[in-house]
Amino acid sequence: MDPVLRNTPAVARTPVPRAVDARRTERLCHATGLLLVLSGLAHLVVFAVDGGPWDGPVSWRKPVTFGVSFGVTLIALTWVTSYLRVGPRPRAPLLAVFAADCVVEVGGITLQAWRGVPSHLDMETPFDTAVSMTLAVGGGVLVVLLTVFAVASFRHRPSGPAGMDLAVRSGFAILLVALASGAAMIARGVVLTRTGHQEAAYHSTAPLKPLHGVSLHAVLVLPALVWLLSRTPWSEPLRRRLLYAAIGSYVTAVIGAAVWAALTY
């Protein structure tokens, strides 16, 4: 072999840069998240026109809160996972599955709201049972995907501006509390439904809802705070103290909600 050819570096054989696929998936997730948020806000208008109760298993509150919450979470996870030290090959399909699962969850909840029946824990008819079980399975998929991202954040230090690693890890740690409380609500409700206590199943989720809600969006709030602070002229020690204060406030709120849940469960 010619020495010149032997010393020539090999040309990359990847036909399509993985970064392009990752950016395409990110744009898809951002667009999907925005549509889910708009769906939630649209149902807020429906509630204003149609009226009815805000609380309870059948209300316009569910498509509003779930649409906005899932949309914001999808957009947040798409952004936050860009700081994780995982390659684009595993990240892109995980985000795509997460986006599809968010659509299924919000779609099922919205469908049942328009039908005037509960979306979760409703086993009254075969169709309602299918929707309820689909939402439960979808919730399990969400738990698995978010846990994978959380583990990745602790296996390798996230990148980004100073303090982003702590913010991302703290956000995911608090998010795991939300996942655990959500799984507990579903499990408890399914048990009560299967044993013939349908009405009790609907009310059994109330004590854990504050804990679930408080801990759900830390993975967005804390990294967003670091991102905003990195664009200020403040010193790094001051920015880090503010981050510590935010994390401490979140932990205090989570502990308070957990104590309230334990006392009222």
C-alpha positions as a Python dict, from the first residue, in 0.01 Angstrom:
ca = {
    (1, 'M'): (0, 0, 0),
    (2, 'D'): (118, 348, -81),
    (3, 'P'): (255, 515, 241),
    (4, 'V'): (66, 831, 153),
    (5, 'L'): (-263, 643, 132),
    (6, 'R'): (-187, 447, 447),
    (7, 'N'): (-144, 770, 647),
    (8, 'T'): (-454, 939, 508),
    (9, 'P'): (-727, 966, 774),
    (10, 'A'): (-1038, 763, 706),
    (11, 'V'): (-1346, 947, 587),
    (12, 'A'): (-1647, 926, 820),
    (13, 'R'): (-1898, 677, 682),
    (14, 'T'): (-2207, 813, 859),
    (15, 'P'): (-2438, 914, 569),
    (16, 'V'): (-2655, 1149, 777),
    (17, 'P'): (-2511, 1346, 1071),
    (18, 'R'): (-2679, 1234, 1391),
    (19, 'A'): (-2691, 1597, 1506),
    (20, 'V'): (-2933, 1672, 1222),
    (21, 'D'): (-3169, 1398, 1339),
    (22, 'A'): (-3144, 1527, 1697),
    (23, 'R'): (-3233, 1882, 1590),
    (24, 'R'): (-3525, 1751, 1384),
    (25, 'T'): (-3655, 1559, 1687),
    (26, 'E'): (-3612, 1865, 1908),
    (27, 'R'): (-3816, 2079, 1669),
    (28, 'L'): (-4085, 1812, 1658),
    (29, 'C'): (-4098, 1795, 2038),
    (30, 'H'): (-4111, 2172, 2074),
    (31, 'A'): (-4395, 2195, 1820),
    (32, 'T'): (-4584, 1910, 1986),
    (33, 'G'): (-4540, 2065, 2330),
    (34, 'L'): (-4669, 2399, 2203),
    (35, 'L'): (-4977, 2233, 2052),
    (36, 'L'): (-5049, 2058, 2381),
    (37, 'V'): (-5022, 2388, 2569),
    (38, 'L'): (-5254, 2555, 2319),
    (39, 'S'): (-5499, 2266, 2356),
    (40, 'G'): (-5504, 2319, 2732),
    (41, 'L'): (-5559, 2693, 2695),
    (42, 'A'): (-5835, 2634, 2439),
    (43, 'H'): (-6019, 2418, 2689),
    (44, 'L'): (-5989, 2697, 2942),
    (45, 'V'): (-6201, 2899, 2700),
    (46, 'V'): (-6441, 2605, 2671),
    (47, 'F'): (-6471, 2599, 3050),
    (48, 'A'): (-6542, 2973, 3055),
    (49, 'V'): (-6822, 2927, 2800),
    (50, 'D'): (-6967, 2593, 2909),
    (51, 'G'): (-6916, 2626, 3284),
    (52, 'G'): (-6953, 2329, 3512),
    (53, 'P'): (-6741, 2222, 3810),
    (54, 'W'): (-6367, 2286, 3815),
    (55, 'D'): (-6292, 2001, 4054),
    (56, 'G'): (-6397, 1639, 4040),
    (57, 'P'): (-6334, 1344, 3807),
    (58, 'V'): (-6544, 1502, 3530),
    (59, 'S'): (-6455, 1863, 3456),
    (60, 'W'): (-6282, 2082, 3199),
    (61, 'R'): (-5999, 2124, 3450),
    (62, 'K'): (-5837, 1799, 3338),
    (63, 'P'): (-5781, 1882, 2968),
    (64, 'V'): (-5669, 2230, 3074),
    (65, 'T'): (-5417, 2130, 3339),
    (66, 'F'): (-5295, 1815, 3167),
    (67, 'G'): (-5258, 1986, 2829),
    (68, 'V'): (-5056, 2275, 2971),
    (69, 'S'): (-4857, 2056, 3209),
    (70, 'F'): (-4766, 1789, 2953),
    (71, 'G'): (-4683, 2051, 2692),
    (72, 'V'): (-4456, 2246, 2925),
    (73, 'T'): (-4293, 1924, 3049),
    (74, 'L'): (-4223, 1805, 2694),
    (75, 'I'): (-4065, 2138, 2597),
    (76, 'A'): (-3867, 2146, 2922),
    (77, 'L'): (-3737, 1789, 2889),
    (78, 'T'): (-3635, 1851, 2529),
    (79, 'W'): (-3428, 2151, 2640),
    (80, 'V'): (-3291, 2011, 2966),
    (81, 'T'): (-3179, 1679, 2814),
    (82, 'S'): (-2957, 1873, 2574),
    (83, 'Y'): (-2728, 1929, 2875),
    (84, 'L'): (-2708, 1556, 2951),
    (85, 'R'): (-2400, 1370, 2836),
    (86, 'V'): (-2587, 1119, 2624),
    (87, 'G'): (-2537, 1075, 2253),
    (88, 'P'): (-2794, 1192, 1996),
    (89, 'R'): (-2861, 831, 1892),
    (90, 'P'): (-3034, 728, 2221),
    (91, 'R'): (-3168, 1074, 2307),
    (92, 'A'): (-3363, 1137, 1986),
    (93, 'P'): (-3579, 820, 1993),
    (94, 'L'): (-3637, 853, 2367),
    (95, 'L'): (-3766, 1207, 2317),
    (96, 'A'): (-3981, 1094, 2023),
    (97, 'V'): (-4143, 821, 2234),
    (98, 'F'): (-4191, 1068, 2518),
    (99, 'A'): (-4362, 1316, 2283),
    (100, 'A'): (-4591, 1044, 2143),
    (101, 'D'): (-4680, 932, 2496),
    (102, 'C'): (-4764, 1290, 2596),
    (103, 'V'): (-5001, 1315, 2299),
    (104, 'V'): (-5169, 987, 2394),
    (105, 'E'): (-5213, 1096, 2757),
    (106, 'V'): (-5357, 1438, 2676),
    (107, 'G'): (-5565, 1297, 2390),
    (108, 'G'): (-5726, 1033, 2611),
    (109, 'I'): (-5800, 1280, 2889),
    (110, 'T'): (-5945, 1533, 2644),
    (111, 'L'): (-6158, 1269, 2471),
    (112, 'Q'): (-6314, 1159, 2798),
    (113, 'A'): (-6378, 1519, 2904),
    (114, 'W'): (-6579, 1577, 2586),
    (115, 'R'): (-6766, 1251, 2646),
    (116, 'G'): (-6851, 1369, 2997),
    (117, 'V'): (-6694, 1070, 3176),
    (118, 'P'): (-6387, 1032, 3401),
    (119, 'S'): (-6060, 973, 3220),
    (120, 'H'): (-5875, 785, 3494),
    (121, 'L'): (-5992, 485, 3696),
    (122, 'D'): (-6314, 456, 3493),
    (123, 'M'): (-6408, 90, 3432),
    (124, 'E'): (-6779, 142, 3367),
    (125, 'T'): (-6774, 27, 3002),
    (126, 'P'): (-6526, -168, 2787),
    (127, 'F'): (-6433, 151, 2601),
    (128, 'D'): (-6382, 349, 2921),
    (129, 'T'): (-6174, 64, 3060),
    (130, 'A'): (-5958, 64, 2746),
    (131, 'V'): (-5900, 440, 2773),
    (132, 'S'): (-5825, 420, 3144),
    (133, 'M'): (-5579, 133, 3103),
    (134, 'T'): (-5413, 306, 2807),
    (135, 'L'): (-5357, 612, 3024),
    (136, 'A'): (-5220, 393, 3304),
    (137, 'V'): (-4979, 215, 3070),
    (138, 'G'): (-4880, 548, 2919),
    (139, 'G'): (-4805, 676, 3268),
    (140, 'G'): (-4580, 376, 3321),
    (141, 'V'): (-4394, 455, 2998),
    (142, 'L'): (-4346, 815, 3116),
    (143, 'V'): (-4201, 691, 3445),
    (144, 'V'): (-3952, 467, 3265),
    (145, 'L'): (-3840, 735, 3018),
    (146, 'L'): (-3800, 1008, 3279),
    (147, 'T'): (-3615, 770, 3509),
    (148, 'V'): (-3372, 689, 3226),
    (149, 'F'): (-3299, 1060, 3180),
    (150, 'A'): (-3267, 1108, 3557),
    (151, 'V'): (-3015, 823, 3583),
    (152, 'A'): (-2818, 970, 3291),
    (153, 'S'): (-2796, 1305, 3471),
    (154, 'F'): (-2634, 1137, 3773),
    (155, 'R'): (-2406, 901, 3580),
    (156, 'H'): (-2229, 1185, 3400),
    (157, 'R'): (-2209, 1549, 3506),
    (158, 'P'): (-2442, 1761, 3290),
    (159, 'S'): (-2284, 2036, 3083),
    (160, 'G'): (-2385, 2402, 3062),
    (161, 'P'): (-2314, 2723, 3256),
    (162, 'A'): (-2196, 2719, 3616),
    (163, 'G'): (-2453, 2555, 3840),
    (164, 'M'): (-2643, 2383, 3557),
    (165, 'D'): (-2522, 2040, 3668),
    (166, 'L'): (-2663, 2091, 4016),
    (167, 'A'): (-2987, 2240, 3883),
    (168, 'V'): (-3046, 1954, 3639),
    (169, 'R'): (-2968, 1685, 3895),
    (170, 'S'): (-3182, 1851, 4161),
    (171, 'G'): (-3467, 1896, 3913),
    (172, 'F'): (-3459, 1530, 3814),
    (173, 'A'): (-3434, 1418, 4178),
    (174, 'I'): (-3746, 1619, 4265),
    (175, 'L'): (-3916, 1496, 3948),
    (176, 'L'): (-3870, 1138, 4071),
    (177, 'V'): (-4087, 1235, 4369),
    (178, 'A'): (-4357, 1345, 4126),
    (179, 'L'): (-4329, 1016, 3939),
    (180, 'A'): (-4352, 814, 4260),
    (181, 'S'): (-4656, 1006, 4383),
    (182, 'G'): (-4825, 974, 4043),
    (183, 'A'): (-4763, 599, 4036),
    (184, 'A'): (-4900, 571, 4391),
    (185, 'M'): (-5218, 754, 4291),
    (186, 'I'): (-5276, 525, 3993),
    (187, 'A'): (-5198, 207, 4189),
    (188, 'R'): (-5424, 300, 4480),
    (189, 'G'): (-5707, 404, 4248),
    (190, 'V'): (-5688, 87, 4040),
    (191, 'V'): (-5699, -131, 4354),
    (192, 'L'): (-6006, 51, 4484),
    (193, 'T'): (-6176, 33, 4144),
    (194, 'R'): (-6106, -338, 4106),
    (195, 'T'): (-6251, -405, 4451),
    (196, 'G'): (-6575, -222, 4376),
    (197, 'H'): (-6502, 113, 4542),
    (198, 'Q'): (-6530, 336, 4235),
    (199, 'E'): (-6625, 658, 4413),
    (200, 'A'): (-6353, 607, 4674),
    (201, 'A'): (-6102, 560, 4390),
    (202, 'Y'): (-6182, 904, 4249),
    (203, 'H'): (-6127, 1068, 4588),
    (204, 'S'): (-5820, 863, 4684),
    (205, 'T'): (-5589, 1073, 4467),
    (206, 'A'): (-5663, 1404, 4644),
    (207, 'P'): (-5399, 1380, 4923),
    (208, 'L'): (-5116, 1316, 4676),
    (209, 'K'): (-5211, 1576, 4415),
    (210, 'P'): (-5029, 1870, 4588),
    (211, 'L'): (-4711, 1663, 4622),
    (212, 'H'): (-4734, 1556, 4259),
    (213, 'G'): (-4797, 1909, 4137),
    (214, 'V'): (-4527, 2078, 4347),
    (215, 'S'): (-4252, 1839, 4243),
    (216, 'L'): (-4342, 1804, 3874),
    (217, 'H'): (-4182, 2112, 3720),
    (218, 'A'): (-3861, 2156, 3921),
    (219, 'V'): (-3674, 2006, 3626),
    (220, 'L'): (-3774, 2314, 3428),
    (221, 'V'): (-3768, 2587, 3694),
    (222, 'L'): (-3422, 2518, 3837),
    (223, 'P'): (-3233, 2487, 3505),
    (224, 'A'): (-3421, 2791, 3371),
    (225, 'L'): (-3311, 2987, 3678),
    (226, 'V'): (-2948, 2896, 3616),
    (227, 'W'): (-2980, 2991, 3250),
    (228, 'L'): (-3126, 3330, 3341),
    (229, 'L'): (-2865, 3393, 3612),
    (230, 'S'): (-2584, 3311, 3370),
    (231, 'R'): (-2694, 3611, 3164),
    (232, 'T'): (-2668, 3856, 3452),
    (233, 'P'): (-2354, 4047, 3556),
    (234, 'W'): (-2378, 3903, 3908),
    (235, 'S'): (-2087, 3715, 4055),
    (236, 'E'): (-2079, 3337, 4048),
    (237, 'P'): (-2094, 3305, 4431),
    (238, 'L'): (-2414, 3515, 4434),
    (239, 'R'): (-2569, 3315, 4152),
    (240, 'R'): (-2487, 2992, 4332),
    (241, 'R'): (-2642, 3118, 4658),
    (242, 'L'): (-2960, 3204, 4471),
    (243, 'L'): (-2965, 2856, 4321),
    (244, 'Y'): (-2916, 2701, 4666),
    (245, 'A'): (-3206, 2912, 4795),
    (246, 'A'): (-3430, 2799, 4507),
    (247, 'I'): (-3343, 2432, 4561),
    (248, 'G'): (-3399, 2470, 4936),
    (249, 'S'): (-3738, 2630, 4874),
    (250, 'Y'): (-3838, 2349, 4641),
    (251, 'V'): (-3726, 2081, 4887),
    (252, 'T'): (-3915, 2255, 5168),
    (253, 'A'): (-4231, 2269, 4958),
    (254, 'V'): (-4197, 1901, 4864),
    (255, 'I'): (-4146, 1798, 5226),
    (256, 'G'): (-4446, 2006, 5333),
    (257, 'A'): (-4666, 1849, 5065),
    (258, 'A'): (-4540, 1502, 5159),
    (259, 'V'): (-4623, 1558, 5527),
    (260, 'W'): (-4971, 1683, 5436),
    (261, 'A'): (-5023, 1377, 5214),
    (262, 'A'): (-4914, 1143, 5491),
    (263, 'L'): (-5150, 1306, 5739),
    (264, 'T'): (-5452, 1303, 5510),
    (265, 'Y'): (-5397, 986, 5305),
}
